mmCIF file of C-alpha atoms in Angstrom:
data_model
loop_
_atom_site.group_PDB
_atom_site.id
_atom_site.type_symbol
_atom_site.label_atom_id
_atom_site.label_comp_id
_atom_site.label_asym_id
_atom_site.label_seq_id
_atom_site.Cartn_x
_atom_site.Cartn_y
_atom_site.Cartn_z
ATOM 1 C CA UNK F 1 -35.627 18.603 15.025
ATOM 2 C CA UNK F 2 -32.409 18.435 16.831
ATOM 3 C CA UNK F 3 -30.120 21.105 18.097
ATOM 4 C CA UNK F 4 -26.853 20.409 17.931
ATOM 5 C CA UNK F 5 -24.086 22.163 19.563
ATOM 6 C CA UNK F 6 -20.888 22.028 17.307
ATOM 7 C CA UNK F 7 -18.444 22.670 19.928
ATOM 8 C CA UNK F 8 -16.233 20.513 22.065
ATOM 9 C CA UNK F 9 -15.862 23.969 24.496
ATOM 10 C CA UNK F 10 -17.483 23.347 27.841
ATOM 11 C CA UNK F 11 -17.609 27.667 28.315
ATOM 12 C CA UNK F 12 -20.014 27.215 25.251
ATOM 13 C CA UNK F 13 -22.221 24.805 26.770
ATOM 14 C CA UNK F 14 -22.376 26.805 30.563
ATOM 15 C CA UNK F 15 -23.043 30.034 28.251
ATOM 16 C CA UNK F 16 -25.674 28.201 26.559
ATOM 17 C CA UNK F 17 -27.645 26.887 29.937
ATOM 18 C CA UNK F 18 -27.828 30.373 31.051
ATOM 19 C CA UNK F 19 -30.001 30.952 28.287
ATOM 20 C CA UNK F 20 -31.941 28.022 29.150
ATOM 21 C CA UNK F 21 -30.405 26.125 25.931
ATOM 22 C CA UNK F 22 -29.544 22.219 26.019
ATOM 23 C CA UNK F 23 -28.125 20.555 22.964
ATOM 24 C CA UNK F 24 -29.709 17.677 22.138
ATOM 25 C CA UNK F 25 -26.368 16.648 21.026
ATOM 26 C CA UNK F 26 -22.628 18.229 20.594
ATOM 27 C CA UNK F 27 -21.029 17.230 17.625
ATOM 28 C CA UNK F 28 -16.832 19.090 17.384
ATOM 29 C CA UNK F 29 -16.083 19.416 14.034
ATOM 30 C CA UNK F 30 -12.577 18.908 13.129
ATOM 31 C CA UNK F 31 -11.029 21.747 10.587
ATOM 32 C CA UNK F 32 -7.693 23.307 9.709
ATOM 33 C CA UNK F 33 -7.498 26.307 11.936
ATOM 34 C CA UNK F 34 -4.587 27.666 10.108
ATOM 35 C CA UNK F 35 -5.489 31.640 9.134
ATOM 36 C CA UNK F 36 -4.821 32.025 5.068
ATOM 37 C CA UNK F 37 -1.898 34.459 4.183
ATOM 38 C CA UNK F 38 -2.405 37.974 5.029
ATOM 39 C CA UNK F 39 -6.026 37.117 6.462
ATOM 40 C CA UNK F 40 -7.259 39.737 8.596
ATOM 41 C CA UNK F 41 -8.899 38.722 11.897
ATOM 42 C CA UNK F 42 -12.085 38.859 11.992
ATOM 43 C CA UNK F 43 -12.727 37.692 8.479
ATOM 44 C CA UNK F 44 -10.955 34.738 9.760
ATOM 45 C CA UNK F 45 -12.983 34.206 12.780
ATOM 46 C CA UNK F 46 -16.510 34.162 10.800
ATOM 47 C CA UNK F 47 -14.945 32.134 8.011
ATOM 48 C CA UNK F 48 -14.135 29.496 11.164
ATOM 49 C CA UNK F 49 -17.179 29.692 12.771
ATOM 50 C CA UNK F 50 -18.703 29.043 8.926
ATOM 51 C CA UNK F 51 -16.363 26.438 8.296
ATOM 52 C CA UNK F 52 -17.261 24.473 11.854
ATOM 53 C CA UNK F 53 -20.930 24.732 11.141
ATOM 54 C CA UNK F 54 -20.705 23.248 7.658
ATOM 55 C CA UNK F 55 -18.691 20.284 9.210
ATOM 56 C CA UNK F 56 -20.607 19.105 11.396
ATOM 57 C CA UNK F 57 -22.966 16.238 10.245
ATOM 58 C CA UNK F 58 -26.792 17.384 10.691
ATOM 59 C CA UNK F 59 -30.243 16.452 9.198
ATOM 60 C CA UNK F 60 -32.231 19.031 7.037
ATOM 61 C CA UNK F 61 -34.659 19.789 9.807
ATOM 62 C CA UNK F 62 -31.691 20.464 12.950
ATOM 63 C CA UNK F 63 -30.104 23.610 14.093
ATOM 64 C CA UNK F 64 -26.220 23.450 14.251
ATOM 65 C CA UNK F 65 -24.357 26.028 16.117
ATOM 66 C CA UNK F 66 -20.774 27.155 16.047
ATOM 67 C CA UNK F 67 -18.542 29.541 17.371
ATOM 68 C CA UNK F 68 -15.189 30.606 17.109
ATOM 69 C CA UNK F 69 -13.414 32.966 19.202
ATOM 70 C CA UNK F 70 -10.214 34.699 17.806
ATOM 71 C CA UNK F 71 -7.653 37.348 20.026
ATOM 72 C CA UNK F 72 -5.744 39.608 18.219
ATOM 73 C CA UNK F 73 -3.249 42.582 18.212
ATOM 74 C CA UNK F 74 -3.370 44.598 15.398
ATOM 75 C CA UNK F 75 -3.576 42.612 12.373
ATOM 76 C CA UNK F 76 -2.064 39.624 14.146
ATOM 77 C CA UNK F 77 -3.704 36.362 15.199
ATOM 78 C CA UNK F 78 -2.761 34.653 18.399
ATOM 79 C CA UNK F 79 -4.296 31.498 17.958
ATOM 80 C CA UNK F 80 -4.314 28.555 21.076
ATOM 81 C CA UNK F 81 -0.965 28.089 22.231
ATOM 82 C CA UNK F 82 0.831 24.844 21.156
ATOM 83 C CA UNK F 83 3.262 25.035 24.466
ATOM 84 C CA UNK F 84 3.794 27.116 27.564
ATOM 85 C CA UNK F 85 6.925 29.107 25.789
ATOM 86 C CA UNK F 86 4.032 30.329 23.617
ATOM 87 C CA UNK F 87 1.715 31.095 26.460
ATOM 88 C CA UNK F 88 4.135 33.074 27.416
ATOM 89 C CA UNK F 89 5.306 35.202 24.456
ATOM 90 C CA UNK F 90 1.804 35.776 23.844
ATOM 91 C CA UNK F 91 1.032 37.256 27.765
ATOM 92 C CA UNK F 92 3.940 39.309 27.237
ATOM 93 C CA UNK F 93 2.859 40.680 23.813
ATOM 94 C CA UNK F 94 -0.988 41.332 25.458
ATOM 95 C CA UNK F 95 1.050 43.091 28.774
ATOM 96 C CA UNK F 96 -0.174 46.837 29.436
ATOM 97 C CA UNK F 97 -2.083 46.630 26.123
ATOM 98 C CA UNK F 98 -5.364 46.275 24.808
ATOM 99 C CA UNK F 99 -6.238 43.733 21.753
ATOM 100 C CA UNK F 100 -9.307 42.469 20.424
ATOM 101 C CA UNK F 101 -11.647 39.554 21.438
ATOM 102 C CA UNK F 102 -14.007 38.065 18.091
ATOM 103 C CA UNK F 103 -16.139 35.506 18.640
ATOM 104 C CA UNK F 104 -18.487 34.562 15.793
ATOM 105 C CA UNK F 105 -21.621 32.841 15.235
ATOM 106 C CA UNK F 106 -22.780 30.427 13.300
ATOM 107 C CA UNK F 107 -26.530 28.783 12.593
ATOM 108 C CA UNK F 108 -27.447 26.335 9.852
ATOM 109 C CA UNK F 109 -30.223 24.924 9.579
ATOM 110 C CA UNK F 110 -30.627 23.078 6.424
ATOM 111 C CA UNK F 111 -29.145 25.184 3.820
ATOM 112 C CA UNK F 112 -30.093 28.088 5.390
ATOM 113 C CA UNK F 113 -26.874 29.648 7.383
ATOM 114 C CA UNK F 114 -27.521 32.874 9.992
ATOM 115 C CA UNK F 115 -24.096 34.215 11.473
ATOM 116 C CA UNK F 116 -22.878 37.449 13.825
ATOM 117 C CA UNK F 117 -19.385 38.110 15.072
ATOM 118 C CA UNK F 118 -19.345 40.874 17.881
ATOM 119 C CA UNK F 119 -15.635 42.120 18.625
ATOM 120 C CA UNK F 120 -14.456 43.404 22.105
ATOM 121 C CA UNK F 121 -11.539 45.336 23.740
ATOM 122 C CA UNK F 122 -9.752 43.807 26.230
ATOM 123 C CA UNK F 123 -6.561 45.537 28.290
ATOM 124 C CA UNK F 124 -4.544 43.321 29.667
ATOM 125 C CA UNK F 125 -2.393 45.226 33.041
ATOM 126 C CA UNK F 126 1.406 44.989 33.174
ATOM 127 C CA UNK F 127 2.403 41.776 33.748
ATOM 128 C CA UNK F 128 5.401 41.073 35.988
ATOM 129 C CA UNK F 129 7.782 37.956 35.089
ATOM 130 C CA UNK F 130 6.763 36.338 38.456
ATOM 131 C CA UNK F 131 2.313 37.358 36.869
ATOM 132 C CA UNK F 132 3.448 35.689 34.147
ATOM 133 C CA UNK F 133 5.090 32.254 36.019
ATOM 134 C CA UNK F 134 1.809 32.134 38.096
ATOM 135 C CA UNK F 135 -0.447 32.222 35.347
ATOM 136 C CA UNK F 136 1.544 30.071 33.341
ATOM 137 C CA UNK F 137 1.733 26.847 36.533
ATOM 138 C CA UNK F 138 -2.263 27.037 36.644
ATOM 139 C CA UNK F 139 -2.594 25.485 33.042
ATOM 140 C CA UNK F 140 -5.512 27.664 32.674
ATOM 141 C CA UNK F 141 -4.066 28.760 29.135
ATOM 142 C CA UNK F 142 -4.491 25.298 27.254
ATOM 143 C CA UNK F 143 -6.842 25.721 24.442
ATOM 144 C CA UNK F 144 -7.156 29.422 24.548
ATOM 145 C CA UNK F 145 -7.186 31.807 22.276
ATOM 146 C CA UNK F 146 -4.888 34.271 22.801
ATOM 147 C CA UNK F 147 -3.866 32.328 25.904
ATOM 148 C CA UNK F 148 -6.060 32.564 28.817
ATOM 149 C CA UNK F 149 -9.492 32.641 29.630
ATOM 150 C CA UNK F 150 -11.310 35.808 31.468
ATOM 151 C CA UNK F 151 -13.678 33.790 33.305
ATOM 152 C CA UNK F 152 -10.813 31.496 35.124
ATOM 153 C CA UNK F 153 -7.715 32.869 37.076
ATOM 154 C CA UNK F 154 -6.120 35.083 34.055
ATOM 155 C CA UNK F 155 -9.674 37.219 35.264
ATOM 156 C CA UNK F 156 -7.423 38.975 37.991
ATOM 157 C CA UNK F 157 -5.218 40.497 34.835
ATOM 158 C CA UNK F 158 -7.917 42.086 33.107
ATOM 159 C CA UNK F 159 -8.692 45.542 34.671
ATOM 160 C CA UNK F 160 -10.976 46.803 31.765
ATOM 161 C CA UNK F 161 -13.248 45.585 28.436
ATOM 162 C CA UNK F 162 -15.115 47.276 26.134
ATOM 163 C CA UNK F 163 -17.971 44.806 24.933
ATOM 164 C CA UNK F 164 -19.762 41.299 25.085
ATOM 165 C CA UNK F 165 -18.092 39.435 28.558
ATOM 166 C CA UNK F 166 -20.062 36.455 27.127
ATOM 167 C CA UNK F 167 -18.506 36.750 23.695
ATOM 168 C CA UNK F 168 -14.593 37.468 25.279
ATOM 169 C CA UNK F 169 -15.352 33.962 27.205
ATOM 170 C CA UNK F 170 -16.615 32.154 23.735
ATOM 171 C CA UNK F 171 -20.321 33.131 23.011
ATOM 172 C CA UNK F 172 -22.075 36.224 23.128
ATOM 173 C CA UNK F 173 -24.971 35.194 24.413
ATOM 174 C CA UNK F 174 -27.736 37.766 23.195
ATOM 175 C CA UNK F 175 -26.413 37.370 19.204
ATOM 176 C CA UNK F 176 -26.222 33.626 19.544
ATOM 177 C CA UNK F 177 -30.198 33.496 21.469
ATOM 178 C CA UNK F 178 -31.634 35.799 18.052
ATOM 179 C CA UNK F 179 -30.048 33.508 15.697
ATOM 180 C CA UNK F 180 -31.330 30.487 17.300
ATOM 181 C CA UNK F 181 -34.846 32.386 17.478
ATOM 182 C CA UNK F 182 -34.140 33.522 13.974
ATOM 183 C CA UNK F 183 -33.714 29.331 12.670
ATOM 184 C CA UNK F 184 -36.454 28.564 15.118
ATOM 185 C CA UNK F 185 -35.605 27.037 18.210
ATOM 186 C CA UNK F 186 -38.394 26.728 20.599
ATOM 187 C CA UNK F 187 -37.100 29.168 23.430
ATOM 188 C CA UNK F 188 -39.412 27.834 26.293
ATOM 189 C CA UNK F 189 -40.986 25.074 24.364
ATOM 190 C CA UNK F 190 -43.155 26.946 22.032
ATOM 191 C CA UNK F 191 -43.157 27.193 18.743
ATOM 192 C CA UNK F 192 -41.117 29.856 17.017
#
């Protein structure tokens, strides 16, 4: 038995040592991201994090997981960024609000599949153009949902969350730990 970490996010594999959980290998899978028409968002996040784990190339016996982590306003996605000018609009669409944070889970192992998604509230303060040009120089918002990341500089924005830290940054650790338990990882080198 392997276990497999499908996930080229290094957030994912910090999260994961806090746990005390070392892939044996990390395996990205490579999927169209692009939401279907009128797809809500957080059927879209656990039909991503499904998606990724039944990508990525395992044998019967390992345990893959995936996650994906959506942001959203209302019924609206804001998916990674492809440039700063999106960066951008999306910081000044999250300014003085709140929106959600979804990450969801995914475990296979063989063709047995365990998932969670746990969704958070996150306000963003008031952002002033010159916020905004700061945020924007660090780079921190490349390959972000939504835009930035709490645990890196855009942390000093966010004055409030309801919910899973660990999930807002990419895994919530105490779902992902019960569905590894639940496929049987040996937490501590015993058997499960």
């Amino acid at each position: 038995m392997q276990f497999i970490l499908g996930s080229g996010s290094p957030r994912r594999l910090e999260l994961l040592a806090q746990i005390g959980v070392a892939p044996d290998a990390i395996r990205a899978p490579d999927i169209d991201e692009t939401p279907h028409k009128a797809e809500l968002p957080r059927p879209y996040c656990a039909r991503m994090a499904r998606e990724k784990v039944a990508a990525v190339p395992a044998e019967a016996d390992d345990i893959v997981l995936c996650a994906d982590t959506t942001v959203a306003i209302g019924r609206r996605i804001l998916g990674k960024p492809t440039d700063e000018a999106e960066a951008e609009a999306f910081l000044r669409l999250m300014s003085g609000r709140r929106h959600k944070v979804i990450t969801a889970v995914a475990v296979k192992r063989g063709e047995k599949l365990w998932q969670r998604d746990v969704q958070s509230i996150v306000k963003m303060k008031s952002l002033s153009k010159p916020e905004i040009r700061r945020y924007l120089a660090t780079g921190d918002w490349r390959g972000k949902a939504g835009g930035y990341g709490i645990q890196g500089p855009a942390g000093a924005l966010i004055p409030w969350i309801s919910g899973s830290f660990t999930a807002i940054v990419g895994l919530p650790l105490a779902e992902a730990a019960n569905l590894l338990q639940a496929a049987g990882y040996p937490f501590d080198g015993g058997a499960a």
